[in-house]
Amino acid sequence: MMAHRSSPLPIPAANHLVIVVPSAIADCNHPRLYSQPDCNSGWDSAREKYYNGYHLYMISAADSKHDLPLYPRLQPASRHDAVSLVMSTVEFKQRFTLGTVDKMLLDAAHDAEAIYLLLDHQNIQPFIDLNNGARRIRRRTVTFRFLQPAFPSVQKVVK
């Protein structure tokens, strides 16, 4: 089973510029100026504030003892987690050829019909927290039937 994790990665500089003083280079004390043209502003919902930088979108193995990180990807801070999932799953599928992903555990930010359709198209069974704050009519109800302890089987019921 795969899981995702998205974490804000703020860049502490104004106007997307980072000044780095190289301490590892011998006899060099000149500050360097690096530009971050692809970072932008995003909303950190855990801290309830805006930040400037990126967010780290991580795909991990969730059924292992150590939650092994498989695909870390820096995304612009303004990009929604659902869009990051679309990009990351396509890139991950192209690069990861040692096995297949059959289940994915996601948070409520991914509770959208398009995400269910994408994962269904990729033959991945989704386990997604329901977004109770969504203002839409839910066309799908999900029921769980436990066949064995800790191995849920999801059945889709379309009304």
PDB file of C-alpha atoms in Angstrom:
ATOM      1  CA  MET A   1       0.000   0.000   0.000  1.00  0.00           C
ATOM      2  CA  MET A   2       1.219   3.492  -0.834  1.00  0.00           C
ATOM      3  CA  ALA A   3       0.607   6.659   1.161  1.00  0.00           C
ATOM      4  CA  HIS A   4       1.349  10.301   0.550  1.00  0.00           C
ATOM      5  CA  ARG A   5       2.619  13.100   2.737  1.00  0.00           C
ATOM      6  CA  SER A   6       2.709  16.772   1.851  1.00  0.00           C
ATOM      7  CA  SER A   7       4.772  19.197   3.921  1.00  0.00           C
ATOM      8  CA  PRO A   8       5.399  22.923   3.428  1.00  0.00           C
ATOM      9  CA  LEU A   9       8.982  23.875   2.668  1.00  0.00           C
ATOM     10  CA  PRO A  10       9.321  27.639   3.186  1.00  0.00           C
ATOM     11  CA  ILE A  11      12.175  29.562   1.578  1.00  0.00           C
ATOM     12  CA  PRO A  12      13.221  32.336   4.013  1.00  0.00           C
ATOM     13  CA  ALA A  13      14.010  35.089   1.520  1.00  0.00           C
ATOM     14  CA  ALA A  14      12.252  38.036  -0.031  1.00  0.00           C
ATOM     15  CA  ASN A  15      11.582  38.174  -3.761  1.00  0.00           C
ATOM     16  CA  HIS A  16      12.488  34.507  -4.246  1.00  0.00           C
ATOM     17  CA  LEU A  17      16.208  35.127  -3.721  1.00  0.00           C
ATOM     18  CA  VAL A  18      18.429  33.203  -1.340  1.00  0.00           C
ATOM     19  CA  ILE A  19      21.791  34.560  -0.217  1.00  0.00           C
ATOM     20  CA  VAL A  20      24.221  31.776   0.646  1.00  0.00           C
ATOM     21  CA  VAL A  21      27.570  32.357   2.293  1.00  0.00           C
ATOM     22  CA  PRO A  22      29.789  29.431   1.303  1.00  0.00           C
ATOM     23  CA  SER A  23      31.623  28.228   4.398  1.00  0.00           C
ATOM     24  CA  ALA A  24      32.968  25.010   2.891  1.00  0.00           C
ATOM     25  CA  ILE A  25      34.961  26.732   0.146  1.00  0.00           C
ATOM     26  CA  ALA A  26      38.441  27.666   1.306  1.00  0.00           C
ATOM     27  CA  ASP A  27      39.416  31.345   1.179  1.00  0.00           C
ATOM     28  CA  CYS A  28      35.997  32.457  -0.096  1.00  0.00           C
ATOM     29  CA  ASN A  29      33.777  34.732   1.962  1.00  0.00           C
ATOM     30  CA  HIS A  30      31.769  36.305  -0.844  1.00  0.00           C
ATOM     31  CA  PRO A  31      28.019  35.810  -0.547  1.00  0.00           C
ATOM     32  CA  ARG A  32      26.360  34.019  -3.461  1.00  0.00           C
ATOM     33  CA  LEU A  33      22.939  34.947  -4.785  1.00  0.00           C
ATOM     34  CA  TYR A  34      20.683  32.089  -5.950  1.00  0.00           C
ATOM     35  CA  SER A  35      17.330  32.681  -7.569  1.00  0.00           C
ATOM     36  CA  GLN A  36      14.280  30.503  -6.901  1.00  0.00           C
ATOM     37  CA  PRO A  37      12.157  31.383  -9.961  1.00  0.00           C
ATOM     38  CA  ASP A  38       9.739  28.463  -9.596  1.00  0.00           C
ATOM     39  CA  CYS A  39       8.834  28.859  -5.923  1.00  0.00           C
ATOM     40  CA  ASN A  40       5.721  30.815  -5.036  1.00  0.00           C
ATOM     41  CA  SER A  41       3.261  31.424  -2.218  1.00  0.00           C
ATOM     42  CA  GLY A  42       1.031  28.755  -0.729  1.00  0.00           C
ATOM     43  CA  TRP A  43      -1.265  28.134   2.225  1.00  0.00           C
ATOM     44  CA  ASP A  44      -0.082  26.014   5.162  1.00  0.00           C
ATOM     45  CA  SER A  45      -3.344  24.685   6.585  1.00  0.00           C
ATOM     46  CA  ALA A  46      -1.694  23.138   9.660  1.00  0.00           C
ATOM     47  CA  ARG A  47      -0.248  26.488  10.767  1.00  0.00           C
ATOM     48  CA  GLU A  48      -3.027  28.542   9.116  1.00  0.00           C
ATOM     49  CA  LYS A  49      -0.707  30.973   7.371  1.00  0.00           C
ATOM     50  CA  TYR A  50       0.751  31.727   3.972  1.00  0.00           C
ATOM     51  CA  TYR A  51       4.363  30.877   3.198  1.00  0.00           C
ATOM     52  CA  ASN A  52       6.758  31.367   0.304  1.00  0.00           C
ATOM     53  CA  GLY A  53       8.577  28.336  -1.112  1.00  0.00           C
ATOM     54  CA  TYR A  54       7.624  24.784  -2.086  1.00  0.00           C
ATOM     55  CA  HIS A  55       5.792  21.811  -0.687  1.00  0.00           C
ATOM     56  CA  LEU A  56       7.326  18.385  -0.494  1.00  0.00           C
ATOM     57  CA  TYR A  57       4.979  15.720  -1.850  1.00  0.00           C
ATOM     58  CA  MET A  58       6.140  12.278  -0.763  1.00  0.00           C
ATOM     59  CA  ILE A  59       4.894   8.855  -1.887  1.00  0.00           C
ATOM     60  CA  SER A  60       5.804   6.227   0.700  1.00  0.00           C
ATOM     61  CA  ALA A  61       5.353   2.516   1.280  1.00  0.00           C
ATOM     62  CA  ALA A  62       2.729   2.479   4.045  1.00  0.00           C
ATOM     63  CA  ASP A  63       2.600  -1.247   4.766  1.00  0.00           C
ATOM     64  CA  SER A  64       6.258  -1.541   5.683  1.00  0.00           C
ATOM     65  CA  LYS A  65       7.755  -1.399   9.129  1.00  0.00           C
ATOM     66  CA  HIS A  66       9.516   1.895   8.446  1.00  0.00           C
ATOM     67  CA  ASP A  67       7.249   3.726   5.936  1.00  0.00           C
ATOM     68  CA  LEU A  68       9.974   3.740   3.318  1.00  0.00           C
ATOM     69  CA  PRO A  69       9.964   6.944   1.195  1.00  0.00           C
ATOM     70  CA  LEU A  70       9.740   5.983  -2.469  1.00  0.00           C
ATOM     71  CA  TYR A  71       9.188   9.181  -4.421  1.00  0.00           C
ATOM     72  CA  PRO A  72       9.874  12.633  -2.917  1.00  0.00           C
ATOM     73  CA  ARG A  73       8.978  15.530  -5.211  1.00  0.00           C
ATOM     74  CA  LEU A  74       9.209  19.291  -4.670  1.00  0.00           C
ATOM     75  CA  GLN A  75       6.115  21.060  -5.967  1.00  0.00           C
ATOM     76  CA  PRO A  76       5.320  24.795  -6.045  1.00  0.00           C
ATOM     77  CA  ALA A  77       3.724  25.941  -2.789  1.00  0.00           C
ATOM     78  CA  SER A  78       0.541  27.055  -4.551  1.00  0.00           C
ATOM     79  CA  ARG A  79      -0.122  23.638  -6.081  1.00  0.00           C
ATOM     80  CA  HIS A  80      -2.978  21.686  -4.473  1.00  0.00           C
ATOM     81  CA  ASP A  81      -2.244  18.198  -3.128  1.00  0.00           C
ATOM     82  CA  ALA A  82      -4.673  16.622  -5.594  1.00  0.00           C
ATOM     83  CA  VAL A  83      -2.769  18.112  -8.544  1.00  0.00           C
ATOM     84  CA  SER A  84       0.515  16.990  -6.968  1.00  0.00           C
ATOM     85  CA  LEU A  85      -0.908  13.457  -6.744  1.00  0.00           C
ATOM     86  CA  VAL A  86      -1.755  13.412 -10.452  1.00  0.00           C
ATOM     87  CA  MET A  87       1.732  14.531 -11.453  1.00  0.00           C
ATOM     88  CA  SER A  88       3.507  12.318  -8.920  1.00  0.00           C
ATOM     89  CA  THR A  89       1.628   9.106  -9.744  1.00  0.00           C
ATOM     90  CA  VAL A  90       2.307   9.487 -13.462  1.00  0.00           C
ATOM     91  CA  GLU A  91       5.999  10.228 -12.893  1.00  0.00           C
ATOM     92  CA  PHE A  92       6.290   7.472 -10.279  1.00  0.00           C
ATOM     93  CA  LYS A  93       4.710   4.912 -12.599  1.00  0.00           C
ATOM     94  CA  GLN A  94       7.195   5.828 -15.351  1.00  0.00           C
ATOM     95  CA  ARG A  95      10.220   5.519 -13.055  1.00  0.00           C
ATOM     96  CA  PHE A  96       9.257   2.726 -10.659  1.00  0.00           C
ATOM     97  CA  THR A  97       9.309  -0.517 -12.607  1.00  0.00           C
ATOM     98  CA  LEU A  98      10.190  -3.011  -9.855  1.00  0.00           C
ATOM     99  CA  GLY A  99       6.600  -3.694  -8.841  1.00  0.00           C
ATOM    100  CA  THR A 100       3.031  -2.506  -8.958  1.00  0.00           C
ATOM    101  CA  VAL A 101       0.968  -0.292  -6.688  1.00  0.00           C
ATOM    102  CA  ASP A 102      -2.464  -1.717  -5.935  1.00  0.00           C
ATOM    103  CA  LYS A 103      -3.638   0.378  -2.939  1.00  0.00           C
ATOM    104  CA  MET A 104      -3.185   4.044  -2.009  1.00  0.00           C
ATOM    105  CA  LEU A 105      -3.932   5.789   1.288  1.00  0.00           C
ATOM    106  CA  LEU A 106      -4.739   9.515   0.906  1.00  0.00           C
ATOM    107  CA  ASP A 107      -6.099  12.358   3.030  1.00  0.00           C
ATOM    108  CA  ALA A 108      -9.298  14.386   2.557  1.00  0.00           C
ATOM    109  CA  ALA A 109      -7.626  16.829   0.147  1.00  0.00           C
ATOM    110  CA  HIS A 110      -7.844  14.032  -2.444  1.00  0.00           C
ATOM    111  CA  ASP A 111     -11.569  13.338  -1.988  1.00  0.00           C
ATOM    112  CA  ALA A 112     -12.662  14.267  -5.499  1.00  0.00           C
ATOM    113  CA  GLU A 113     -14.379  12.295  -8.234  1.00  0.00           C
ATOM    114  CA  ALA A 114     -11.494  12.930 -10.646  1.00  0.00           C
ATOM    115  CA  ILE A 115      -9.014  11.359  -8.206  1.00  0.00           C
ATOM    116  CA  TYR A 116     -11.201   8.256  -7.826  1.00  0.00           C
ATOM    117  CA  LEU A 117     -11.435   7.954 -11.618  1.00  0.00           C
ATOM    118  CA  LEU A 118      -7.668   8.417 -12.074  1.00  0.00           C
ATOM    119  CA  LEU A 119      -6.805   5.758  -9.495  1.00  0.00           C
ATOM    120  CA  ASP A 120      -9.433   3.422 -10.934  1.00  0.00           C
ATOM    121  CA  HIS A 121      -7.874   3.921 -14.389  1.00  0.00           C
ATOM    122  CA  GLN A 122      -4.441   3.086 -12.908  1.00  0.00           C
ATOM    123  CA  ASN A 123      -5.901  -0.043 -11.223  1.00  0.00           C
ATOM    124  CA  ILE A 124      -5.195   1.359  -7.751  1.00  0.00           C
ATOM    125  CA  GLN A 125      -7.702   0.860  -4.942  1.00  0.00           C
ATOM    126  CA  PRO A 126      -8.070   4.176  -3.066  1.00  0.00           C
ATOM    127  CA  PHE A 127      -8.479   4.634   0.698  1.00  0.00           C
ATOM    128  CA  ILE A 128      -9.328   8.327   1.029  1.00  0.00           C
ATOM    129  CA  ASP A 129     -10.579  10.258   4.055  1.00  0.00           C
ATOM    130  CA  LEU A 130     -13.930  11.828   3.262  1.00  0.00           C
ATOM    131  CA  ASN A 131     -13.956  15.601   2.936  1.00  0.00           C
ATOM    132  CA  ASN A 132     -16.941  16.608   5.060  1.00  0.00           C
ATOM    133  CA  GLY A 133     -16.458  20.277   4.170  1.00  0.00           C
ATOM    134  CA  ALA A 134     -17.066  19.731   0.461  1.00  0.00           C
ATOM    135  CA  ARG A 135     -20.120  21.449  -0.975  1.00  0.00           C
ATOM    136  CA  ARG A 136     -21.265  18.896  -3.467  1.00  0.00           C
ATOM    137  CA  ILE A 137     -23.718  16.077  -3.740  1.00  0.00           C
ATOM    138  CA  ARG A 138     -21.960  12.830  -3.022  1.00  0.00           C
ATOM    139  CA  ARG A 139     -22.776  10.305  -5.743  1.00  0.00           C
ATOM    140  CA  ARG A 140     -20.815   7.473  -4.222  1.00  0.00           C
ATOM    141  CA  THR A 141     -21.064   5.746  -0.885  1.00  0.00           C
ATOM    142  CA  VAL A 142     -18.390   3.407   0.323  1.00  0.00           C
ATOM    143  CA  THR A 143     -19.034   0.458   2.591  1.00  0.00           C
ATOM    144  CA  PHE A 144     -16.381  -1.596   4.312  1.00  0.00           C
ATOM    145  CA  ARG A 145     -16.559  -5.323   4.777  1.00  0.00           C
ATOM    146  CA  PHE A 146     -13.777  -6.889   6.814  1.00  0.00           C
ATOM    147  CA  LEU A 147     -12.813 -10.263   5.419  1.00  0.00           C
ATOM    148  CA  GLN A 148      -9.783 -10.675   7.657  1.00  0.00           C
ATOM    149  CA  PRO A 149      -8.531  -8.482  10.484  1.00  0.00           C
ATOM    150  CA  ALA A 150      -6.741  -5.363   9.149  1.00  0.00           C
ATOM    151  CA  PHE A 151      -7.469  -6.177   5.481  1.00  0.00           C
ATOM    152  CA  PRO A 152     -10.535  -4.117   4.443  1.00  0.00           C
ATOM    153  CA  SER A 153     -12.300  -4.812   1.179  1.00  0.00           C
ATOM    154  CA  VAL A 154     -13.990  -1.747  -0.325  1.00  0.00           C
ATOM    155  CA  GLN A 155     -17.133  -2.116  -2.343  1.00  0.00           C
ATOM    156  CA  LYS A 156     -18.368   0.781  -4.457  1.00  0.00           C
ATOM    157  CA  VAL A 157     -22.099   1.372  -4.428  1.00  0.00           C
ATOM    158  CA  VAL A 158     -23.350   3.858  -7.030  1.00  0.00           C
ATOM    159  CA  LYS A 159     -26.760   5.389  -6.451  1.00  0.00           C
TER     160      LYS A 159
END
